């Protein structure tokens, strides 16, 4: 197929510096609101704002007004029933992770769902127990009320059984978690979840999946293993399991393997044929019902010593106030729980909001989950968020709104009030097996590591460190370590950016890294330096160091050498050992001349070179008299590309100005190009410019600056490539060179 001709464009415009552009093009003056105006506007109330506030605080009003009864109701009913059955099973299973009696999971699948119906902005997530949060609650519970040994001395534990003490701990830490989420929502700090990157969350949830897997082994194997918490708890738990591995209950093990095998196969079928299946096969529910019936028929509890769910009280328990002393004991754990619970729920909600084209509000989600956990904790439920598998059931079975969530809560209520006793013979090993099978998605995230290593190694380090720290140190400390590593990678990327020296791509007005391309042009004596990050207190020294590397000399050292040379020349002139001739300065004495080493006033050496009392101006690149040695400077112009610099702080302003003055004082012309408008405004407001550093050094584009330099310093045409991309003619337009043509680079030879 013949090649298509390359498209071209020609632009004829003046050559602009920032000052020239500002003179020629008038800007629109924008009035910036003051803090007082923002505060006044925030507290101003009218009918429209009151209506918007009500819709924001109670989002269900918005989607209920557009609810399509005929089209959506049946789908919500089917979805609600399916999700409710899964919620019952997962509520029972995840209670084991929280080290609580199983029926408390039913409370978590009911109360938070009701509150979220009114306050939540997502229409598709299923609120309730989440395995990672349940495990974090379990760690707190086992720390304050261990399986072996007395509980922590807390007022309010007197006269309570071990299970009741654990429920009090779980409810109190959930209440505190809810307060934190509600406070963050009211303070509008939903953006905090942005600091948990996908990489960090992936590594963290993978580690949580490992913890969950280990915690369920005791149920799968039918062993009695006390719950442990704290650093290396997973190692100690595995040790206790393997020490008594010969005591494994074969009936529990066989039942678990059978359940896991069947559930895994059917889940794979659901995934493969989800486009053809009207609803996913609820295999967990089916296998749970079968296992419950078989356990009851063959009396597993008595004959095979299988640990079963046991008595499930019908109805709900009376509300309970949280224990203030527990607040003080669990505040450190409650905060990461609040963050993780919200981050996971918001991530899932965001996926479905994009898929179904509606908006979710992060701050309102914090308020919704905070209120859900506070009210849920009052009725003895534990930490609620969302589980991806349960939300997938609600969405894939046709759920359109949180009506489906409300109906799922009604299913849970029916089980709690009427038919909970039917689940009493259910082996706990079945619940453990269901939990383990549902970990597949989280455990398979480990496949991301090779991909991350190839594409982004700092991100890979964040994943691995977060995962290992969370496994070995516990989820709370692991999350803190992961967050610290993540922030360090951000700091290092900003503090040590990949600076580069640019060159012109032959025949264009495009400039790229000189190391990456073959056909480039670099005018003699011109350097183009690019820094691709903000410049601030942490990287200003790095910036200056890289700048010195780019130009090939240290301007301050050169300046000091020149001023020392001038001192020596003045001293020789004063002694008469150096005289002015038609050929310049001539040394008259034959003795050795020592360079002036007078260090009494070092500040003078850093000042601009002063020739006012000399009979001639010194050419520093020529041979100096008396064998005076000064480093040669072959660069006459330096262009700083600021196109990727988004801000400068005060420390950076001082460092940048010092660097510019050092270069200017050694006769290097400095130009800054593509600078952000707001940075320019800041430079003016901070009195950045003076007699040496002038605003005329700023140019609109890199090519504008290059053409300006080539006009001032014409390139020798012999055996060199010269820029005729924009031939600069002598006529001037508003003080700016007029651009007449845009030809290609040409090679001029003799």
XYZ file of C-alpha atoms in Angstrom:
750
model
C 0.000 0.000 0.000
C 1.521 3.398 -0.917
C 2.570 5.614 1.948
C 0.213 8.464 2.736
C 1.821 11.922 2.504
C 2.669 13.324 5.919
C 0.390 16.153 7.007
C 2.068 19.502 7.597
C 1.175 22.841 9.052
C 2.629 26.306 8.669
C 2.272 29.012 11.292
C 3.370 32.590 10.831
C 3.500 34.591 14.060
C 5.810 36.956 15.904
C 8.576 35.601 18.124
C 7.283 36.096 21.665
C 8.868 36.589 24.999
C 6.464 36.548 27.926
C 6.702 40.330 28.262
C 6.075 40.891 24.551
C 3.113 38.546 24.540
C 1.628 40.268 27.589
C 2.042 43.679 25.904
C 0.324 42.545 22.734
C -2.494 40.427 24.207
C -4.646 41.869 26.931
C -5.667 39.453 29.695
C -9.070 39.152 31.308
C -8.966 40.270 34.909
C -10.546 37.619 37.082
C -11.794 38.518 40.515
C -10.687 35.939 43.090
C -13.024 35.352 45.996
C -11.666 36.011 49.456
C -11.799 33.609 52.382
C -14.460 35.804 53.955
C -16.606 35.534 50.842
C -16.264 31.722 50.810
C -17.249 31.508 54.492
C -20.209 33.811 53.950
C -21.348 31.812 50.922
C -20.962 28.529 52.817
C -23.255 29.662 55.628
C -25.784 31.411 53.395
C -29.060 29.504 53.203
C -31.890 29.801 50.719
C -34.557 27.480 49.367
C -32.377 26.103 46.591
C -29.453 25.356 48.910
C -31.764 23.753 51.474
C -33.197 21.513 48.767
C -29.742 20.552 47.493
C -28.562 19.868 51.051
C -31.533 17.570 51.668
C -30.915 15.686 48.422
C -27.222 15.440 49.282
C -27.820 14.162 52.810
C -30.638 11.803 51.749
C -29.610 10.602 48.282
C -32.401 8.009 48.119
C -34.856 10.862 47.457
C -33.088 11.552 44.180
C -33.241 8.067 42.710
C -36.669 7.292 44.181
C -38.077 10.219 42.177
C -36.893 8.586 38.940
C -37.642 5.001 39.978
C -39.156 3.068 37.070
C -41.576 0.785 38.865
C -42.484 -1.534 35.995
C -38.965 -1.915 34.614
C -36.939 -2.048 37.832
C -39.052 -3.566 40.597
C -38.925 -7.206 39.454
C -35.164 -6.993 38.914
C -34.682 -5.505 42.385
C -36.816 -8.273 43.948
C -34.821 -11.062 42.262
C -31.557 -9.347 43.163
C -32.657 -8.701 46.752
C -33.620 -12.327 47.389
C -30.382 -13.664 45.835
C -28.221 -11.176 47.715
C -30.084 -11.821 50.973
C -29.359 -15.543 50.839
C -25.654 -14.870 50.207
C -25.630 -12.206 52.957
C -26.986 -14.707 55.487
C -24.268 -17.200 54.667
C -21.458 -14.638 54.569
C -22.705 -13.022 57.777
C -22.397 -16.335 59.588
C -19.011 -17.076 58.017
C -17.427 -13.689 58.596
C -18.509 -13.715 62.237
C -15.952 -16.469 62.700
C -13.277 -14.101 61.353
C -14.361 -11.536 63.936
C -14.094 -14.200 66.699
C -17.792 -13.746 67.520
C -20.754 -16.125 67.721
C -22.088 -16.668 64.164
C -25.513 -15.045 64.566
C -23.999 -11.598 65.136
C -23.113 -11.616 61.447
C -26.843 -11.560 60.731
C -27.094 -8.289 62.651
C -24.295 -6.861 60.468
C -26.213 -7.910 57.357
C -29.337 -6.053 58.547
C -28.867 -2.783 60.473
C -26.112 -1.147 58.349
C -28.025 -2.031 55.168
C -31.137 -0.188 56.385
C -29.165 2.967 57.242
C -27.194 2.889 53.991
C -30.457 2.680 52.024
C -31.283 6.223 53.157
C -27.811 7.803 53.233
C -25.688 6.009 50.598
C -25.070 7.276 47.078
C -24.229 3.928 45.428
C -27.172 2.007 44.027
C -25.401 -1.320 43.589
C -23.044 -2.177 46.459
C -24.194 -4.668 49.067
C -23.440 -3.375 52.553
C -22.516 -5.777 55.331
C -19.594 -7.825 56.604
C -16.307 -7.628 54.717
C -13.697 -10.325 55.402
C -10.716 -7.973 55.836
C -12.587 -5.747 58.286
C -13.952 -8.780 60.106
C -10.413 -10.074 60.538
C -9.254 -6.671 61.860
C -12.147 -6.683 64.337
C -11.182 -10.216 65.322
C -7.608 -9.101 66.024
C -8.887 -6.434 68.435
C -11.328 -8.857 70.046
C -8.718 -11.563 70.663
C -6.256 -8.985 72.010
C -8.692 -7.702 74.656
C -10.500 -11.004 75.287
C -8.020 -13.788 74.435
C -9.017 -17.431 74.063
C -6.487 -18.378 76.713
C -5.987 -16.313 79.832
C -7.984 -13.508 81.455
C -9.350 -10.535 79.476
C -7.927 -7.034 79.750
C -9.109 -5.238 82.883
C -11.981 -3.098 81.543
C -14.855 -1.652 83.516
C -18.055 -3.192 82.201
C -16.694 -6.720 81.747
C -17.845 -7.748 85.208
C -20.505 -10.437 85.172
C -20.315 -10.994 81.414
C -19.481 -14.240 79.669
C -16.512 -14.415 77.303
C -18.793 -14.143 74.257
C -20.615 -11.141 75.726
C -17.282 -9.442 76.439
C -16.209 -10.030 72.852
C -19.465 -8.621 71.520
C -18.955 -5.520 73.655
C -15.418 -5.064 72.277
C -16.532 -5.593 68.666
C -19.493 -3.220 69.020
C -17.408 -0.546 70.738
C -14.596 -0.572 68.181
C -17.209 -0.508 65.402
C -18.920 2.454 67.067
C -15.578 4.295 67.260
C -14.840 3.432 63.641
C -18.242 4.845 62.685
C -17.563 8.073 64.587
C -14.287 8.489 62.698
C -15.946 7.900 59.328
C -18.809 10.259 60.160
C -16.388 12.962 61.311
C -14.320 12.645 58.136
C -17.477 12.887 56.058
C -18.719 15.986 57.868
C -15.271 17.585 57.559
C -15.297 16.848 53.814
C -12.073 14.833 53.827
C -13.226 12.030 51.564
C -10.152 12.754 49.430
C -8.074 10.896 52.033
C -8.862 7.643 50.229
C -6.772 8.923 47.292
C -3.644 8.248 49.351
C -4.437 4.537 49.192
C -3.318 3.622 45.690
C -4.627 0.586 43.840
C -1.206 -1.006 44.278
C -1.243 -0.514 48.048
C -4.825 -1.783 48.397
C -3.983 -4.815 46.240
C -0.968 -5.744 48.369
C -2.891 -5.111 51.575
C -5.930 -7.197 50.596
C -3.675 -10.018 49.386
C -2.025 -10.094 52.808
C -5.452 -9.977 54.431
C -6.477 -12.961 52.309
C -3.459 -14.878 53.636
C -4.464 -14.002 57.212
C -8.049 -15.082 56.525
C -6.904 -18.352 54.971
C -4.742 -19.167 58.007
C -7.519 -18.177 60.423
C -9.951 -20.582 58.735
C -7.607 -23.576 58.778
C -8.634 -24.415 62.354
C -12.279 -24.766 61.247
C -11.402 -26.739 58.112
C -9.184 -29.107 60.117
C -11.468 -29.225 63.161
C -8.724 -28.080 65.556
C -8.884 -25.951 68.692
C -6.485 -23.075 68.082
C -6.642 -19.887 70.179
C -7.001 -16.622 68.286
C -3.796 -14.567 68.277
C -3.083 -10.965 67.316
C -0.090 -8.690 66.951
C 3.186 -8.966 65.001
C 4.086 -12.478 63.804
C 0.697 -13.784 64.998
C 0.308 -15.634 61.696
C 3.557 -17.506 62.342
C 2.508 -18.491 65.850
C -0.927 -19.570 64.590
C 0.622 -21.818 61.937
C 2.929 -23.263 64.580
C -0.028 -24.149 66.824
C -1.870 -25.709 63.880
C 1.031 -27.904 62.764
C 1.863 -28.969 66.312
C -1.542 -30.657 66.583
C -2.049 -31.536 62.911
C -2.456 -35.234 63.835
C -5.644 -34.313 65.710
C -7.367 -33.224 62.488
C -11.063 -34.107 62.347
C -11.311 -36.159 59.152
C -15.043 -35.477 58.776
C -14.454 -31.707 58.885
C -11.567 -31.972 56.420
C -13.472 -34.143 53.908
C -16.562 -31.924 54.167
C -14.479 -28.786 53.610
C -12.609 -30.213 50.622
C -15.878 -31.388 49.054
C -17.542 -28.007 49.620
C -14.533 -26.076 48.291
C -14.249 -28.275 45.199
C -17.918 -28.016 44.230
C -18.191 -24.290 44.985
C -14.990 -23.532 43.064
C -16.114 -25.470 39.972
C -19.587 -23.915 39.907
C -18.153 -20.424 40.436
C -15.895 -20.969 37.428
C -18.961 -22.031 35.439
C -20.763 -18.881 36.598
C -17.839 -16.739 35.414
C -17.480 -18.498 32.067
C -21.172 -18.542 31.167
C -22.347 -15.388 32.943
C -23.581 -13.958 29.650
C -25.884 -16.964 29.145
C -27.058 -17.520 32.722
C -30.057 -15.376 33.766
C -28.710 -15.321 37.336
C -25.527 -16.844 38.815
C -26.039 -20.244 40.411
C -26.110 -19.583 44.211
C -23.854 -22.544 44.864
C -22.738 -21.418 48.344
C -26.359 -21.319 49.491
C -27.160 -24.668 47.862
C -24.142 -26.422 49.385
C -24.834 -24.845 52.778
C -28.409 -26.158 52.761
C -27.206 -29.616 51.707
C -24.429 -29.667 54.318
C -26.869 -28.491 56.983
C -29.323 -31.273 56.094
C -26.653 -33.982 55.983
C -25.178 -32.811 59.306
C -28.605 -32.924 60.926
C -29.507 -36.333 59.417
C -26.247 -38.039 60.412
C -25.786 -36.134 63.673
C -22.273 -34.910 62.821
C -21.948 -33.066 66.113
C -22.334 -36.166 68.281
C -21.002 -38.966 66.097
C -18.044 -37.235 64.417
C -17.375 -34.510 67.029
C -17.897 -31.807 64.392
C -18.084 -28.227 65.670
C -21.389 -26.748 64.478
C -22.942 -23.295 64.548
C -25.122 -24.273 67.495
C -27.950 -22.319 69.044
C -29.073 -19.234 67.135
C -31.339 -17.056 69.293
C -34.433 -15.844 67.497
C -34.972 -12.092 67.356
C -32.777 -9.100 68.009
C -31.008 -8.122 71.183
C -31.570 -4.864 73.043
C -29.343 -1.891 72.128
C -26.063 -1.425 73.967
C -24.035 1.695 74.705
C -20.355 1.554 73.714
C -17.700 1.248 76.401
C -15.575 4.395 76.681
C -12.630 2.515 78.146
C -12.562 0.266 75.097
C -12.387 3.404 72.938
C -9.060 4.270 74.512
C -7.785 0.714 74.049
C -8.797 0.438 70.369
C -8.404 3.921 68.858
C -5.182 2.940 67.065
C -6.880 -0.027 65.389
C -10.168 1.779 64.705
C -8.638 4.413 62.420
C -7.125 2.018 59.841
C -10.382 0.048 59.978
C -12.310 3.232 59.132
C -9.978 3.994 56.233
C -9.899 0.437 54.846
C -13.658 -0.011 55.150
C -14.351 3.207 53.292
C -11.600 2.719 50.693
C -12.822 -0.728 49.669
C -16.478 0.288 49.578
C -15.729 3.470 47.630
C -13.596 1.569 45.100
C -16.366 -0.956 44.449
C -19.015 1.769 44.324
C -16.933 3.747 41.833
C -16.716 0.754 39.487
C -20.497 0.356 39.391
C -21.187 4.091 39.177
C -19.028 4.315 36.042
C -20.642 1.214 34.561
C -24.209 2.477 35.152
C -23.508 6.180 34.609
C -24.356 7.914 37.867
C -22.393 9.968 40.375
C -21.249 8.941 43.838
C -20.082 11.359 46.518
C -17.081 10.279 48.595
C -17.918 12.530 51.528
C -21.542 11.362 51.599
C -20.329 7.752 51.467
C -18.246 8.425 54.567
C -21.311 9.854 56.304
C -23.417 6.867 55.207
C -20.934 4.245 56.417
C -20.226 6.210 59.593
C -23.930 6.345 60.478
C -24.398 2.692 59.461
C -21.603 1.531 61.738
C -22.675 3.741 64.654
C -26.295 2.552 64.607
C -25.280 -1.005 63.760
C -22.852 -1.095 66.687
C -25.609 0.075 69.023
C -27.483 -3.110 68.030
C -24.371 -5.308 68.433
C -23.322 -5.660 64.814
C -19.645 -5.417 63.890
C -17.787 -3.379 61.264
C -19.609 -3.099 57.945
C -18.341 -2.217 54.499
C -18.992 -4.149 51.299
C -17.801 -7.463 49.921
C -17.004 -7.551 46.213
C -18.537 -10.999 45.729
C -21.810 -10.023 47.408
C -21.995 -6.733 45.500
C -21.340 -8.651 42.281
C -24.341 -10.881 43.075
C -26.549 -7.839 43.696
C -25.513 -6.195 40.436
C -25.330 -9.258 38.195
C -28.777 -10.515 39.228
C -30.308 -7.304 37.925
C -30.276 -4.986 40.926
C -31.044 -1.419 39.883
C -31.187 0.447 43.204
C -30.788 -0.044 46.939
C -34.342 -1.454 46.953
C -32.495 -4.715 46.300
C -30.346 -4.057 49.375
C -33.446 -3.341 51.444
C -35.025 -6.624 50.316
C -31.824 -8.514 51.133
C -32.065 -7.070 54.658
C -35.640 -8.340 54.870
C -34.439 -11.853 53.940
C -31.851 -11.631 56.723
C -34.560 -10.432 59.116
C -36.760 -13.428 58.266
C -33.851 -15.770 59.061
C -33.122 -13.892 62.300
C -36.732 -13.805 63.517
C -38.133 -17.097 62.258
C -35.962 -19.747 60.659
C -32.515 -19.237 62.159
C -32.841 -22.492 64.090
C -32.608 -24.414 60.795
C -28.941 -23.376 60.532
C -27.979 -24.716 63.966
C -26.572 -28.071 62.692
C -24.398 -26.324 60.071
C -20.714 -27.338 60.537
C -18.344 -24.422 61.021
C -15.984 -26.161 58.609
C -18.532 -25.459 55.857
C -18.456 -21.759 56.685
C -14.651 -21.852 56.704
C -14.622 -23.587 53.331
C -16.979 -20.961 51.857
C -14.739 -18.178 53.181
C -11.609 -19.769 51.694
C -13.182 -20.267 48.256
C -14.214 -16.622 48.168
C -10.569 -15.614 48.734
C -9.607 -16.661 45.207
C -9.924 -13.159 43.764
C -7.806 -11.573 46.489
C -5.141 -14.287 46.477
C -4.793 -14.201 42.690
C -3.748 -10.558 42.911
C -0.228 -11.880 43.461
C -0.086 -12.314 39.682
C 0.229 -8.530 39.459
C 3.775 -8.608 40.879
C 5.682 -9.667 37.690
C 3.649 -7.166 35.661
C 4.428 -4.366 38.142
C 8.120 -5.278 38.204
C 8.324 -4.929 34.430
C 6.273 -1.725 34.218
C 6.847 0.244 37.430
C 9.356 -1.011 39.989
C 8.592 1.559 42.710
C 4.945 0.452 42.570
C 6.099 -3.152 42.756
C 8.120 -2.327 45.880
C 5.018 -0.734 47.439
C 2.986 -3.896 46.682
C 5.576 -6.333 48.048
C 6.457 -4.312 51.169
C 2.790 -3.682 52.009
C 1.926 -7.346 51.549
C 4.867 -8.701 53.558
C 4.497 -6.112 56.325
C 0.762 -6.802 56.613
C 1.371 -10.558 56.763
C 4.130 -10.415 59.360
C 3.269 -7.340 61.445
C -0.521 -7.495 61.288
C -2.977 -5.611 59.120
C -2.972 -2.343 61.079
C 0.813 -1.948 61.233
C 1.161 -3.330 57.708
C -1.175 -0.687 56.333
C 0.834 2.034 58.086
C 4.103 0.653 56.688
C 2.612 0.408 53.198
C 1.312 3.959 53.337
C 4.707 5.183 54.510
C 6.502 3.375 51.673
C 3.989 4.709 49.154
C 4.487 8.298 50.295
C 8.263 7.790 50.244
C 8.116 6.671 46.602
C 6.134 9.794 45.756
C 8.668 11.959 47.589
C 11.619 10.249 45.899
C 10.056 10.606 42.458
C 9.534 14.318 43.060
C 12.851 14.816 44.862
C 14.954 12.978 42.278
C 13.214 13.511 38.918
C 14.724 12.416 35.628
C 16.256 15.658 34.387
C 17.401 15.794 30.785
C 19.304 17.875 28.248
C 17.175 18.528 25.170
C 18.118 18.974 21.536
C 16.246 20.048 18.443
C 14.796 17.319 16.214
C 16.154 18.164 12.788
C 13.663 19.922 10.554
C 11.109 20.665 13.273
C 10.394 22.994 16.170
C 10.297 19.940 18.476
C 12.829 19.344 21.257
C 13.527 15.940 22.813
C 16.077 14.270 25.081
C 19.361 14.337 23.201
C 20.137 10.756 24.290
C 17.048 9.296 22.626
C 17.302 10.436 18.999
C 19.831 10.232 16.173
C 18.847 13.179 13.976
C 19.291 16.108 16.336
C 20.763 19.593 16.189
C 22.471 21.412 19.084
C 23.687 24.956 18.355
C 27.177 25.519 19.692
C 27.186 27.225 23.071
C 23.503 26.544 23.804
C 22.196 24.120 26.427
C 18.548 23.211 27.019
C 17.776 21.774 30.459
C 14.440 20.247 31.475
C 13.222 19.301 34.957
C 9.979 17.268 34.882
C 8.636 17.983 38.362
C 7.719 20.767 40.763
C 10.706 22.533 42.317
C 10.523 22.797 46.092
C 12.658 22.736 49.206
C 13.419 19.006 48.946
C 14.737 18.985 45.379
C 16.162 22.461 44.787
C 19.707 21.290 45.620
C 19.239 18.277 43.333
C 18.031 20.650 40.597
C 21.069 22.886 40.981
C 23.414 19.889 40.974
C 21.899 18.505 37.781
C 22.046 21.964 36.220
C 25.790 22.125 36.902
C 26.184 18.682 35.280
C 24.219 19.831 32.228
C 26.268 22.984 31.554
C 29.551 21.236 32.358
C 30.947 23.716 34.879
C 30.252 25.131 38.318
C 29.329 28.800 37.754
C 30.119 29.838 41.330
C 33.588 28.291 41.132
C 34.193 29.975 37.769
C 33.017 33.334 39.144
C 35.346 33.078 42.131
C 38.253 32.116 39.883
C 37.562 35.125 37.656
C 37.385 37.542 40.570
C 40.618 36.103 41.973
C 42.196 36.564 38.541
C 41.045 40.203 38.501
C 42.619 40.723 41.925
C 45.897 39.347 40.579
C 45.722 41.531 37.447
C 45.026 44.654 39.521
C 47.925 43.821 41.843
C 50.295 43.351 38.876
C 49.125 46.582 37.284
C 49.660 48.439 40.546
C 53.204 47.052 40.850
C 53.916 47.890 37.215
C 54.611 44.253 36.331
C 51.746 44.306 33.843
C 51.410 47.010 31.206
C 48.888 47.936 28.549
C 50.169 47.595 24.951
C 48.593 47.624 21.520
C 48.344 43.838 21.758
C 46.714 43.983 25.168
C 48.103 43.405 28.622
C 51.781 42.376 28.622
C 53.781 40.947 31.524
C 57.008 42.865 32.041
C 58.571 40.857 34.883
C 60.048 37.398 34.424
C 59.615 36.141 37.969
C 56.941 33.661 39.000
C 53.507 35.174 39.540
C 51.374 33.796 42.312
C 47.615 33.943 42.098
C 46.048 36.145 44.744
C 45.055 34.070 47.713
C 43.521 36.906 49.719
C 40.529 35.285 51.393
C 39.758 38.188 53.700
C 36.526 39.017 51.913
C 35.034 35.925 50.254
C 31.745 37.726 49.641
C 33.482 39.937 47.056
C 34.424 36.843 45.076
C 30.737 36.011 44.628
C 29.890 39.433 43.186
C 29.729 40.231 39.452
C 33.112 40.819 37.822
C 33.978 44.530 37.794
C 36.236 45.927 35.024
C 35.692 49.650 35.740
C 39.243 50.359 36.987
C 40.960 48.227 34.308
C 42.202 49.667 31.007
C 40.675 46.773 29.075
C 37.869 44.253 29.489
C 39.150 40.718 29.928
C 38.169 38.032 27.420
C 37.923 35.011 29.701
C 38.056 32.465 26.874
C 41.358 33.792 25.555
C 44.848 33.230 26.993
C 45.389 35.401 30.062
C 48.665 37.105 30.976
C 51.006 35.871 33.693
C 49.772 32.296 33.156
C 46.616 33.081 35.073
C 44.312 30.050 34.786
C 40.513 30.427 34.762
C 38.099 27.614 33.782
C 36.836 28.064 30.238
C 33.089 28.552 29.726
C 31.871 27.361 26.328
C 28.170 27.937 27.014
C 26.794 31.365 26.172
C 23.065 30.560 26.515
C 21.054 28.274 28.755
C 17.362 27.506 28.277
C 15.407 26.120 31.236
C 12.294 24.245 30.131
C 9.672 24.795 32.867
C 6.781 23.186 30.989
C 6.523 20.404 33.615
C 7.108 22.612 36.669
C 3.750 22.977 38.406
C 4.813 25.013 41.434
C 7.728 26.646 43.238
C 7.917 27.197 46.974
C 9.841 29.954 48.746
C 12.953 27.815 49.256
C 12.949 26.956 45.568
C 12.559 30.633 44.614
C 15.632 31.541 46.655
C 17.666 28.642 45.277
C 16.572 29.310 41.694
C 17.425 32.991 41.936
C 20.864 32.210 43.372
C 21.522 29.713 40.552
C 20.403 32.213 37.889
C 22.612 34.972 39.321
C 25.644 32.683 39.377
C 25.133 31.859 35.692
C 24.434 35.467 34.665
C 27.573 36.660 36.477
C 29.728 34.345 34.360
C 28.127 35.798 31.214
C 25.711 32.969 30.498
C 22.386 34.237 29.209
C 19.550 32.326 30.875
C 16.079 31.894 29.380
C 13.103 30.216 31.041
C 10.401 28.886 28.731
C 6.850 27.528 28.945
C 6.465 28.724 32.520
C 3.030 28.377 34.063
C 1.082 31.630 34.326
C 0.521 31.225 38.056
C 4.228 30.663 38.667
C 4.972 33.898 36.827
C 2.448 35.725 38.984
C 4.094 34.277 42.088
C 7.534 35.389 40.900
C 6.275 38.939 40.470
C 4.481 38.957 43.838
C 7.583 37.608 45.619
C 9.844 40.343 44.160
C 11.869 37.753 42.264
C 13.137 40.126 39.588
C 15.922 42.702 39.995
C 18.717 44.316 37.953
C 20.279 40.954 37.147
C 17.324 38.545 37.005
C 14.856 40.193 34.637
C 11.415 39.217 33.434
C 12.673 39.508 29.835
C 14.368 36.112 30.233
C 10.959 34.364 30.112
C 9.798 33.170 26.693
C 6.512 31.709 25.573
C 7.919 28.521 24.015
C 11.245 26.791 23.763
C 11.494 27.480 20.049
C 10.861 31.191 20.597
C 13.833 31.302 22.957
C 16.027 29.330 20.548
C 15.278 31.652 17.645
C 16.001 34.647 19.873
C 19.372 33.137 20.831
C 20.293 32.384 17.217
C 19.506 35.964 16.296
C 21.875 37.214 19.013
C 24.523 34.553 18.384
C 24.477 33.620 14.674
C 25.798 30.127 14.016
C 28.864 29.726 11.801
C 27.534 28.210 8.593
C 30.643 26.301 7.598
C 30.263 22.508 8.009
C 27.449 22.930 10.521
C 23.714 22.436 10.547
C 21.916 25.687 10.966
C 18.341 26.502 11.874
C 16.375 28.135 9.096
C 13.139 26.746 10.439
C 12.087 30.272 11.207
C 14.269 32.716 9.302
C 14.567 35.838 11.388
C 14.609 39.017 9.369
C 15.876 42.326 10.539
C 12.517 44.082 10.669
C 10.854 44.327 14.059
C 7.170 44.211 15.030
C 6.285 45.684 18.420
C 9.785 45.034 19.626
C 9.574 41.355 18.648
C 11.315 39.645 15.738
C 8.895 38.870 12.911
C 8.670 35.279 11.735
C 8.592 35.108 7.946
C 8.961 31.481 6.951
C 9.220 27.967 8.328
C 11.652 26.057 6.138
C 13.508 22.869 6.942
C 16.939 22.567 8.461
C 19.546 22.531 5.740
C 23.129 21.340 5.715
C 25.459 24.056 4.514
C 28.834 22.983 3.184
C 31.668 24.708 1.428
